[in-house]
Short mmCIF file of C-alpha atoms in Angstrom, two decimals:
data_model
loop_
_atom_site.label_atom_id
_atom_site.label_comp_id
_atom_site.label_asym_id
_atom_site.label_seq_id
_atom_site.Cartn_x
_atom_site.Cartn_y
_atom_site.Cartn_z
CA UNK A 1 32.30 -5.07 9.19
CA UNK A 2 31.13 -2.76 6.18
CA UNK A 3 27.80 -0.58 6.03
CA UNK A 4 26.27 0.37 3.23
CA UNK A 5 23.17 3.50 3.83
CA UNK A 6 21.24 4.42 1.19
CA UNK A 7 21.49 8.23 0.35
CA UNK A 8 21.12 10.30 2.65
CA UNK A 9 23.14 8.55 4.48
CA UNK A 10 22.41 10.15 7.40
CA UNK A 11 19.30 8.51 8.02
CA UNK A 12 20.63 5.62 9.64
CA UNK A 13 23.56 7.67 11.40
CA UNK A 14 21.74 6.94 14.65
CA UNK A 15 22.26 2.84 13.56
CA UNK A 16 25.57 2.90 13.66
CA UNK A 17 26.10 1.97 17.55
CA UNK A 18 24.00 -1.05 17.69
CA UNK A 19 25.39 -4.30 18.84
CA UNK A 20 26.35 -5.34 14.95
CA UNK A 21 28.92 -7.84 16.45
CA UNK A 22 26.57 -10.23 18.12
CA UNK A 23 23.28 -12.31 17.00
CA UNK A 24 20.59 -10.12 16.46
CA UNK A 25 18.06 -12.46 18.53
CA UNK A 26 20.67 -11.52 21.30
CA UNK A 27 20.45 -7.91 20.90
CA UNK A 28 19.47 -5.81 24.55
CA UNK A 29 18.75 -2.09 23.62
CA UNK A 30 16.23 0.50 24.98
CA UNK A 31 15.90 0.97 21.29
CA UNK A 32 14.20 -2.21 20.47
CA UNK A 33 10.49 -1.77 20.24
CA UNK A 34 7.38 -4.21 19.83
CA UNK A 35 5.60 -4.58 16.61
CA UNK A 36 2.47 -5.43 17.28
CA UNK A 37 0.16 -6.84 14.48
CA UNK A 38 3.71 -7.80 12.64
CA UNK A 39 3.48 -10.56 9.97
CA UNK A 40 5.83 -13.54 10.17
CA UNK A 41 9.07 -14.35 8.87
CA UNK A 42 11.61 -17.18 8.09
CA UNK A 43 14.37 -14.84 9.37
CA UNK A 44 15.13 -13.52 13.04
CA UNK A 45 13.57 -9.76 12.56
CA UNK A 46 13.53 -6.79 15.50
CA UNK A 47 12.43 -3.44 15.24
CA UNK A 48 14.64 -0.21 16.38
CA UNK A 49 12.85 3.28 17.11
CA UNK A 50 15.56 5.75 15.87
CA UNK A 51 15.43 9.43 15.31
CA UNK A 52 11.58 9.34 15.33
CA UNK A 53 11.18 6.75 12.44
CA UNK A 54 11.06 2.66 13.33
CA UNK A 55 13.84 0.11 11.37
CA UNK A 56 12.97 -3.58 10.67
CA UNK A 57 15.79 -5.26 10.86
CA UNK A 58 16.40 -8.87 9.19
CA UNK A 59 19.43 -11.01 9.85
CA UNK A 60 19.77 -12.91 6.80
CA UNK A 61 22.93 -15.13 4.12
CA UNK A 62 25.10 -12.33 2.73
CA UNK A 63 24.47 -12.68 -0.31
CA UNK A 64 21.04 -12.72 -0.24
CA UNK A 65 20.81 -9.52 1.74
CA UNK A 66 22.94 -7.71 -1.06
CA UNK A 67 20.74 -9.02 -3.77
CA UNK A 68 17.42 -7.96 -1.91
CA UNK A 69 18.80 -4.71 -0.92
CA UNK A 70 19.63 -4.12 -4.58
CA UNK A 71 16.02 -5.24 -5.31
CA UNK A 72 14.13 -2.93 -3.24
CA UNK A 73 16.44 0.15 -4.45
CA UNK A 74 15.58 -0.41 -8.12
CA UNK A 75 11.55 -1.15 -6.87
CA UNK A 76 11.67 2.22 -5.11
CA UNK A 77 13.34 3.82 -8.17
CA UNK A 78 10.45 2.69 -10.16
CA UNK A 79 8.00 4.11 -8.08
CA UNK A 80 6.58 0.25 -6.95
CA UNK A 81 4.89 -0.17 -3.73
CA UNK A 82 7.64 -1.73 -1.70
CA UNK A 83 9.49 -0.76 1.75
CA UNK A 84 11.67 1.73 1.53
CA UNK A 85 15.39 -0.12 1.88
CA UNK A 86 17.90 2.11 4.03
CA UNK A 87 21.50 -0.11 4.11
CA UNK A 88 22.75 -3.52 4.70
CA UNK A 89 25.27 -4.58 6.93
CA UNK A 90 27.73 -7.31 6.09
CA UNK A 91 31.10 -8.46 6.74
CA UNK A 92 29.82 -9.69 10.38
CA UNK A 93 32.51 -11.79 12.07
CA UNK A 94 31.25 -15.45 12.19
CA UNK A 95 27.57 -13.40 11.25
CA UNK A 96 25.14 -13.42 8.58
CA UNK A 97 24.40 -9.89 7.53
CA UNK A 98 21.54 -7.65 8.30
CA UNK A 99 19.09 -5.97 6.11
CA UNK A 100 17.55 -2.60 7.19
CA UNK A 101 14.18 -1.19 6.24
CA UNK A 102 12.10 1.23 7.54
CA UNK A 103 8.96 0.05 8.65
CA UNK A 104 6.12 1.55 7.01
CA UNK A 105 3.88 3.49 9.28
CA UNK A 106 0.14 2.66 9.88
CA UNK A 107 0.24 -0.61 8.17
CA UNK A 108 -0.63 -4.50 9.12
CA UNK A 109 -0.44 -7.83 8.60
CA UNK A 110 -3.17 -10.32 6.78
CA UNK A 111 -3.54 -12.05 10.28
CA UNK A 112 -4.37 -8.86 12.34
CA UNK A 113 -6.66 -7.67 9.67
CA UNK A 114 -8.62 -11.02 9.27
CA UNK A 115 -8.38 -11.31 13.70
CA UNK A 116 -9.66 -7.48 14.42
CA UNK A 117 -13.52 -7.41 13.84
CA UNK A 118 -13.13 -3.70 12.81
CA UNK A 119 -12.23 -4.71 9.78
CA UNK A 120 -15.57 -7.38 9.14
CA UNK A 121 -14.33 -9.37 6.10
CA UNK A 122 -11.56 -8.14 4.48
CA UNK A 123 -10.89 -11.17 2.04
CA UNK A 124 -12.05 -9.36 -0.90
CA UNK A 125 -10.48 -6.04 -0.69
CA UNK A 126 -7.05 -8.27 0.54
CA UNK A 127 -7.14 -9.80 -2.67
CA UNK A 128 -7.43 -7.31 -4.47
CA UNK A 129 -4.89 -5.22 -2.91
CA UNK A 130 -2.16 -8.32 -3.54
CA UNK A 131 -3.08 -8.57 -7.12
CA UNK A 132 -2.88 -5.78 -8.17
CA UNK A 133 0.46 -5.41 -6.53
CA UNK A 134 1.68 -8.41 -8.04
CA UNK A 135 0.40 -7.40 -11.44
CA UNK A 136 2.42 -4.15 -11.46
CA UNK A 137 5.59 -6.40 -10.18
CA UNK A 138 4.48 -8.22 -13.62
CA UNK A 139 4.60 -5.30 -15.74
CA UNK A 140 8.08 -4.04 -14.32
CA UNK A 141 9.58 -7.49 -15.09
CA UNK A 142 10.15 -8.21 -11.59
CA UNK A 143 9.32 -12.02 -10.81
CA UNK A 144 8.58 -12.26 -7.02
CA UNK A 145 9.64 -15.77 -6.20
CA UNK A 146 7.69 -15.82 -2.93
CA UNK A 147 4.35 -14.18 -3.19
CA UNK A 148 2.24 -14.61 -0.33
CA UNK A 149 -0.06 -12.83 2.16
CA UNK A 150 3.01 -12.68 4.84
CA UNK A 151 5.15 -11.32 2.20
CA UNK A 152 3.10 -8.20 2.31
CA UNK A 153 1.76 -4.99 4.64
CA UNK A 154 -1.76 -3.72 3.63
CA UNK A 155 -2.05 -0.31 4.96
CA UNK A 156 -5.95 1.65 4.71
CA UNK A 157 -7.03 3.43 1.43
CA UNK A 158 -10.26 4.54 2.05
CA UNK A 159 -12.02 1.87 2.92
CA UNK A 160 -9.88 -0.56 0.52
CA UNK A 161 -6.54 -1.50 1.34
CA UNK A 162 -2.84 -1.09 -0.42
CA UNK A 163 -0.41 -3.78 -0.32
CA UNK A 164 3.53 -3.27 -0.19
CA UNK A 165 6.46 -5.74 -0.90
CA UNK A 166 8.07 -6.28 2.19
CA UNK A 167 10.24 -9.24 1.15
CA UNK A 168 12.38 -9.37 -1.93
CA UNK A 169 15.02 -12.20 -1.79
CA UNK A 170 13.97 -14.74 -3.65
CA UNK A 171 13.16 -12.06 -6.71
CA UNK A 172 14.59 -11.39 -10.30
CA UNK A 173 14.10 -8.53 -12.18
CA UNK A 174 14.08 -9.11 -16.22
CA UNK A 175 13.24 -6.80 -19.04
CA UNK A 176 10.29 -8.52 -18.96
CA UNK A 177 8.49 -11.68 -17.92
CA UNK A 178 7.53 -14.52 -20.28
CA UNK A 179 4.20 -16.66 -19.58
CA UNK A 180 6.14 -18.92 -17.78
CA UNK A 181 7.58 -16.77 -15.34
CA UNK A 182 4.50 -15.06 -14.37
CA UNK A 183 3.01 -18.34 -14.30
CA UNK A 184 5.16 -19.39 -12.02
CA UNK A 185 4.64 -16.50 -9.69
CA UNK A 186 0.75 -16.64 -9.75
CA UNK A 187 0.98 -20.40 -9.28
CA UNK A 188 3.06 -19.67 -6.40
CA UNK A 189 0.95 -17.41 -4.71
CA UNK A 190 -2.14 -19.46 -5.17
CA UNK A 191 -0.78 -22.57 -3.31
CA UNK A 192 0.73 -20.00 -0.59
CA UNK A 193 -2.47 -18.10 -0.01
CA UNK A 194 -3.87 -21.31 0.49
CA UNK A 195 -1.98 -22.37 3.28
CA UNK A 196 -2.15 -19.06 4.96
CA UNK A 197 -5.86 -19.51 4.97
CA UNK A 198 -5.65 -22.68 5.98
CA UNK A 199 -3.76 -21.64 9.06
CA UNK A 200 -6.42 -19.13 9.55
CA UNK A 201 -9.06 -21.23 9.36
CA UNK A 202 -7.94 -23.44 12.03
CA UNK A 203 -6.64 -20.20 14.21
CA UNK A 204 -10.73 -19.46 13.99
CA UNK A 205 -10.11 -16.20 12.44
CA UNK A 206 -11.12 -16.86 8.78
CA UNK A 207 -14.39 -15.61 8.19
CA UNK A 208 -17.36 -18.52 8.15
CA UNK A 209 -18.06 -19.46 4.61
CA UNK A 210 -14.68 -18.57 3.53
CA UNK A 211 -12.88 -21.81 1.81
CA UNK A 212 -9.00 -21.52 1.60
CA UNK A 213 -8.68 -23.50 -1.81
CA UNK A 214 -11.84 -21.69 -3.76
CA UNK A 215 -10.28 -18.25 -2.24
CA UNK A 216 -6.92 -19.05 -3.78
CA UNK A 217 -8.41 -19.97 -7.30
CA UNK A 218 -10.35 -16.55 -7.17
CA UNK A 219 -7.03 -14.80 -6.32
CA UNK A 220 -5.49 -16.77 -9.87
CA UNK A 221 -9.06 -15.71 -11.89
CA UNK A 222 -8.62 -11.64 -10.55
CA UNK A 223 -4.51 -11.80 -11.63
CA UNK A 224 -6.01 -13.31 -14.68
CA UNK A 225 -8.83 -10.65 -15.33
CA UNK A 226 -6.94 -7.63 -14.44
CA UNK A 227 -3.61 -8.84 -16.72
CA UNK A 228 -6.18 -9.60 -19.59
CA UNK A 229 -7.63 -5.99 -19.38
CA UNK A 230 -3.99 -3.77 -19.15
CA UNK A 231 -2.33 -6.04 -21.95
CA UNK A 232 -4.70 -7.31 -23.99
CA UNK A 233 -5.01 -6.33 -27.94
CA UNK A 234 -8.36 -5.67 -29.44
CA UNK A 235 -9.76 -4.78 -33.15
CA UNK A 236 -11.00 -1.90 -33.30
CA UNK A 237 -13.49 -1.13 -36.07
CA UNK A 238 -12.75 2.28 -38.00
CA UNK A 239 -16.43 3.46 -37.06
CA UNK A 240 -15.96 2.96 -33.39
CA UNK A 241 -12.36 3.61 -32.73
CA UNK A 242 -12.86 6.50 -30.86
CA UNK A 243 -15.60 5.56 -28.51
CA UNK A 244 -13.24 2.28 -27.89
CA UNK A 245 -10.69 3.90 -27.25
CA UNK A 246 -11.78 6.35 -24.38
CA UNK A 247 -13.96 3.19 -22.57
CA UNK A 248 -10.35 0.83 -22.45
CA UNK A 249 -8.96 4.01 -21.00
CA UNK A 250 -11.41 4.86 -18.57
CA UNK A 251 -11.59 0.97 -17.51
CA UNK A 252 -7.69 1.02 -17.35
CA UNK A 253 -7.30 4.50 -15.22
CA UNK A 254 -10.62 3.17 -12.89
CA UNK A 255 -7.97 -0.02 -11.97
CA UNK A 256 -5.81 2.96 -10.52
CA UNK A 257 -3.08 2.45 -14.08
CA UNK A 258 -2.03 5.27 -16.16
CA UNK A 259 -1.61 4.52 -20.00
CA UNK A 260 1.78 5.19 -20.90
CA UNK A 261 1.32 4.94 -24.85
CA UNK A 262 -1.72 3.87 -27.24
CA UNK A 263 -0.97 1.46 -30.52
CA UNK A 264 -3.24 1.12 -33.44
CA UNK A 265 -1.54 -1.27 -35.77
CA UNK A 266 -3.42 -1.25 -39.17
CA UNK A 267 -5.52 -4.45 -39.28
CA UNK A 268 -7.13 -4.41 -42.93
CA UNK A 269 -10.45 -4.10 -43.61
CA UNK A 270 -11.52 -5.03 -40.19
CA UNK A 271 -10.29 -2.37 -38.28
CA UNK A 272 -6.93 -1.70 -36.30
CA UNK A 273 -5.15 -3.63 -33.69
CA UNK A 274 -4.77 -1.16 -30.31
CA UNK A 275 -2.13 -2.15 -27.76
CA UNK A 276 -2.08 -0.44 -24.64
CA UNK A 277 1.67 0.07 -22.68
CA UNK A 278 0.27 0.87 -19.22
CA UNK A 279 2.76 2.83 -16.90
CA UNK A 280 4.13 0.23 -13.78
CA UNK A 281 4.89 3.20 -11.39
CA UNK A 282 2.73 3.42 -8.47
CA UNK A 283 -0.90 4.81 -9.27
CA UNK A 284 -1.14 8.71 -8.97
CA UNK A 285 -3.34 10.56 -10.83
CA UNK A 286 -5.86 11.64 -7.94
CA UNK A 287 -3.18 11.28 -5.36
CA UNK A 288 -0.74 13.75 -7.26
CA UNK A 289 -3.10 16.42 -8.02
CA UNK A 290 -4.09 16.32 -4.23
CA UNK A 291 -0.48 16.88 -3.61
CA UNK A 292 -0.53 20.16 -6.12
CA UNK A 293 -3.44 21.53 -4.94
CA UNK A 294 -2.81 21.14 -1.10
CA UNK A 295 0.77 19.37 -0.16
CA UNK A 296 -1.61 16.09 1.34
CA UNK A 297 0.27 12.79 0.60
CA UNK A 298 -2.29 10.27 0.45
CA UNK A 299 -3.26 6.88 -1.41
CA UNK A 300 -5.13 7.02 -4.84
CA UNK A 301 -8.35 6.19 -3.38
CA UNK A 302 -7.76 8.35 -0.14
CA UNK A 303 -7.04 11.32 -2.91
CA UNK A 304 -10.00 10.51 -4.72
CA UNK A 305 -11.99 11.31 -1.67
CA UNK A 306 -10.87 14.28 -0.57
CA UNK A 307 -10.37 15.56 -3.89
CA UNK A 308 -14.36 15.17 -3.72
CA UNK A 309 -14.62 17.09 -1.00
CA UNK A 310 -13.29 19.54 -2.30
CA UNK A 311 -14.97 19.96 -5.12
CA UNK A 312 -18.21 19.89 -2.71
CA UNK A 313 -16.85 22.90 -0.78
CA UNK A 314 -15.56 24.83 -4.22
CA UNK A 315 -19.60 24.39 -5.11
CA UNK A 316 -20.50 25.92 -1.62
CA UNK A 317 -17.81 28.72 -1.89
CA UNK A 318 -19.26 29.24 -5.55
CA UNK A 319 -23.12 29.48 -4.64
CA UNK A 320 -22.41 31.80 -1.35
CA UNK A 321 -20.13 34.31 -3.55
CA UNK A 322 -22.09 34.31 -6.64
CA UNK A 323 -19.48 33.64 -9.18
CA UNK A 324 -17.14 30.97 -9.95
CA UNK A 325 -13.73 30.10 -7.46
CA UNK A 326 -10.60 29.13 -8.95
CA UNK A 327 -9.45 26.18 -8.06
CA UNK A 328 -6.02 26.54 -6.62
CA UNK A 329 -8.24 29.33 -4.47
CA UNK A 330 -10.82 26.67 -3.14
CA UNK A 331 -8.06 24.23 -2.49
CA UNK A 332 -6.33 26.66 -0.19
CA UNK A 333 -9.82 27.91 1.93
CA UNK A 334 -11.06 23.74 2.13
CA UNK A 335 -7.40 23.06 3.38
CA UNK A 336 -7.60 25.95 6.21
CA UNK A 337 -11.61 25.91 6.81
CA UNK A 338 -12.33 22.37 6.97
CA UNK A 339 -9.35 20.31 6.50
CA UNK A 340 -6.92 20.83 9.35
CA UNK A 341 -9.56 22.11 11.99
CA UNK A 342 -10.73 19.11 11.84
CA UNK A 343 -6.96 17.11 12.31
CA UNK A 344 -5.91 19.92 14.27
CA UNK A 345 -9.27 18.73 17.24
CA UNK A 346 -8.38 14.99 16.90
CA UNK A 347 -7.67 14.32 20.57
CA UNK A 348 -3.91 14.17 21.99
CA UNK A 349 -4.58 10.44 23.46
CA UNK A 350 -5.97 9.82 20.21
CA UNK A 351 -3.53 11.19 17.59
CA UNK A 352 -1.84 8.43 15.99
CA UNK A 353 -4.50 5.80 15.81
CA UNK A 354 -4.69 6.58 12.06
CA UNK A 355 -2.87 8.97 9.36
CA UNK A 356 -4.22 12.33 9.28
CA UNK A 357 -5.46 11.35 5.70
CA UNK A 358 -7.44 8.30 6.67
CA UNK A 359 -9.00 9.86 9.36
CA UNK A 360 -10.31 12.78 7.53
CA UNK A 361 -11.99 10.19 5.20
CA UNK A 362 -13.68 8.30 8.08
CA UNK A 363 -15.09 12.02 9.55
CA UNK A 364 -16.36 11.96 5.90
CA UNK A 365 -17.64 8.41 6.13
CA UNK A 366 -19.28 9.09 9.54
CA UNK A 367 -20.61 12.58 8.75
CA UNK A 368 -22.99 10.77 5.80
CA UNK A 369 -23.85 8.32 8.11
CA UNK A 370 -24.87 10.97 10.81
CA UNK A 371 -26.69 13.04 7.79
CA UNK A 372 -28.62 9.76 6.66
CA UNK A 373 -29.92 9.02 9.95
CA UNK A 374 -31.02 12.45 10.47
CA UNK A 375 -32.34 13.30 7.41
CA UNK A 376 -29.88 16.09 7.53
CA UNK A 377 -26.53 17.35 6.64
CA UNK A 378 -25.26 17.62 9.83
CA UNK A 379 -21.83 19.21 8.53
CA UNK A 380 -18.42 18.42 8.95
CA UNK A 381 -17.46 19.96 11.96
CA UNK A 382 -19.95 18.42 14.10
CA UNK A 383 -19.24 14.89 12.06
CA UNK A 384 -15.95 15.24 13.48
CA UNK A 385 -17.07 15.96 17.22
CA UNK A 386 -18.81 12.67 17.02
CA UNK A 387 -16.24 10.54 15.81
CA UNK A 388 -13.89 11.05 17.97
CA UNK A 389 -16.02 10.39 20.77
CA UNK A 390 -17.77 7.25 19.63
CA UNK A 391 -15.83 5.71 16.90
CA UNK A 392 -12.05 6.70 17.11
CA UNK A 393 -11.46 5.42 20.80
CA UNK A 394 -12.64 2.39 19.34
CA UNK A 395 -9.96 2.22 16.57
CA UNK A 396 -6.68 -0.17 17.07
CA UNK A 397 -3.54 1.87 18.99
CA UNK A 398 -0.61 2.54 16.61
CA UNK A 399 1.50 -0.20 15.17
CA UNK A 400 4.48 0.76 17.22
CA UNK A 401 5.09 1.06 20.88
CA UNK A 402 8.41 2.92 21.35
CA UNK A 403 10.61 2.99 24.19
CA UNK A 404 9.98 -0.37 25.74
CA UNK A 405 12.21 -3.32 25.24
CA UNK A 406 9.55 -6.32 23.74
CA UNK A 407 8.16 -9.04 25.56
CA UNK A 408 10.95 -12.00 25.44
CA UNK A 409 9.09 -14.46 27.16
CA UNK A 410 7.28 -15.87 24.85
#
């Protein structure tokens, strides 16, 4: 039997004892947890509750487990929403080999989402979440082989959801991807998403109205529109180059893409060509000046948010004192006075319904709700107080329940 860990590789120390030598559908450990709200797979998968973090683990061919495992390294390496890959083990006597992951925290599946009314109708913001991951796949020369809805966990971005690769072994990565290839991939995904919807449909959990095959060709016309605007090239005329300019940028950075570099190939008397290289790691620009001004990990749109807030409280710190704050000064107060009071009262029976960073955003959500209905601002604080009372309890439990073996019966 050989293990291979990802660095650190003591991560998965706590791994090392599990029954490796028999069929993982046989496995009987007080490790084993239930994942509800899961997604479906081809492959025999079971969840292990380790050292405070949760492992997916997927008993798959050798050789494909290798391949995938190399896959999801170089994805993580380029900064790609994917799950994080921690080892493989192979070399089983008589065994296929297993492929570990850790399973990322606070997200779900397309069926839970589209079966839990919390969520109304999540088709739109679904699709968009998938495209643009499979767009920034595109642009990292990494052909998918197998998109789909169940190939994917959306997790909450305030309000709009984030989708992650969870399933990598049918991929290639090139130095880039010709038409064909992301053809291919799109075409894929359309005739996938389909059936998924399908299957929804006749589970009576796709929303009324909602047709599988006109929902599929929108998910090809949004891949379409949103690969048009990061790649395209346009002439620019020399009177208007600047203003052009700034507007593809601000179109491309309000996608959630940085612009990596800026062509202008001389074009004659009409103008200049501009290409635009648009960065494929993971978007960041709201989400990593959160993180240096306050340490918060959060999505883009999560960052955007709070980084709102916090220019709202930098205005109230500024008109109280009478002269302007600093920044890094404001950051520090909002993070102290408003921020984690606010995590800090969450309930203990209620703690882990949501990341600390979505939740703030739904006090925020709920405390402009309060204000409009009272023709007030009825302030944070008290926001909060309300929320948890009427709205949080009311939020799905955590993803994971540890420290009880799963229902086998079924």
């Amino acid at each position: 039997m050989h293990f291979v860990f990802t660095p650190p590789g003591e991560s998965a120390a706590g791994l090392l004892d599990l029954s490796w030598t028999r069929p993982l559908e046989e496995w009987d450990d007080e490790r084993l947890v239930e994942i509800r709200q899961r997604g479906l797979s081809r492959h025999t998968v079971r969840f292990v509750a380790e050292g405070g973090a949760v492992y997916a683990l997927k008993e798959l061919d050798a050789r494909l487990a290798r391949r995938e495992y190399r896959l999801l390294r170089k994805l993580r390496s380029l900064g790609l929403p994917a799950v994080e890959v921690i080892g493989v083990v192979v070399d089983r006597p008589g065994l296929d080999a297993i492929l570990v992951t850790r399973f990322l925290d606070h997200s779900s599946s397309y069926r839970s989402l589209f079966a839990n009314a919390r969520y109304g109708h999540p088709t739109d913001r679904l699709l968009d979440a998938l495209v643009e991951l499979l767009v920034r796949l595109h642009l990292a020369g990494f052909m998918w082989g197998d998109c789909s809805l169940s190939n994917v966990l959306f997790r909450m971005d305030a309000g709009a959801f984030a989708a992650y690769l969870v399933d990598a072994e049918t991929a290639e990565m090139h130095p880039s991807l010709t038409e064909g290839q992301r053809g291919y991939d799109v075409s894929l995904a359309r005739e996938r998403i389909a059936g998924e919807l399908f299957d929804l449909s006749a589970a009576g959990t796709l929303p009324a109205g909602a047709d599988p095959i006109e929902v599929a060709d929108d998910t090809v016309r949004r891949y379409r529109a949103l690969w048009d605007e990061l790649t395209r090239e346009e002439v620019l005329h020399p009177t208007d180059q600047r203003y052009r300019i700034a507007e593809r940028l601000r179109r491309i950075n309000s996608l959630g893409f940085d612009v990596d570099e800026v062509e202008l190939v001389d074009a004659g008397p009409s103008g200049a060509r501009m290409r635009v290289r648009t960065r494929v790691a993971e978007p960041g620009h709201h989400r990593r000046i959160l993180m240096a001004r306050t340490g918060l990990d959060a999505q883009e749109n999560q960052a955007r948010r709070l980084l709102n807030d916090i220019a709202g409280y930098r205005g109230h710190l500024e008109r109280v004192r009478g002269e302007p704050v600093p920044e890094v000064v404001a950051s520090n107060k909002w993070l102290a006075e408003v921020y984690e009071p606010v995590i800090n009262a969450v309930p203990p029976g209620l703690r882990d319904r949501l990341d600390d960073v979505e939740l703030f955003h739904e006090v925020l959500e709920h405390r402009w709700f309060l204000s409009e209905k009272s023709g007030r601002d009825v302030g944070t604080s008290a926001a909060a107080r309300d929320y948890f009372a009427s709205v949080l309890p009311d939020v799905p439990e955590d993803l994971t329940q540890t420290g009880r073996p799963p229902d086998t019966t079924s």
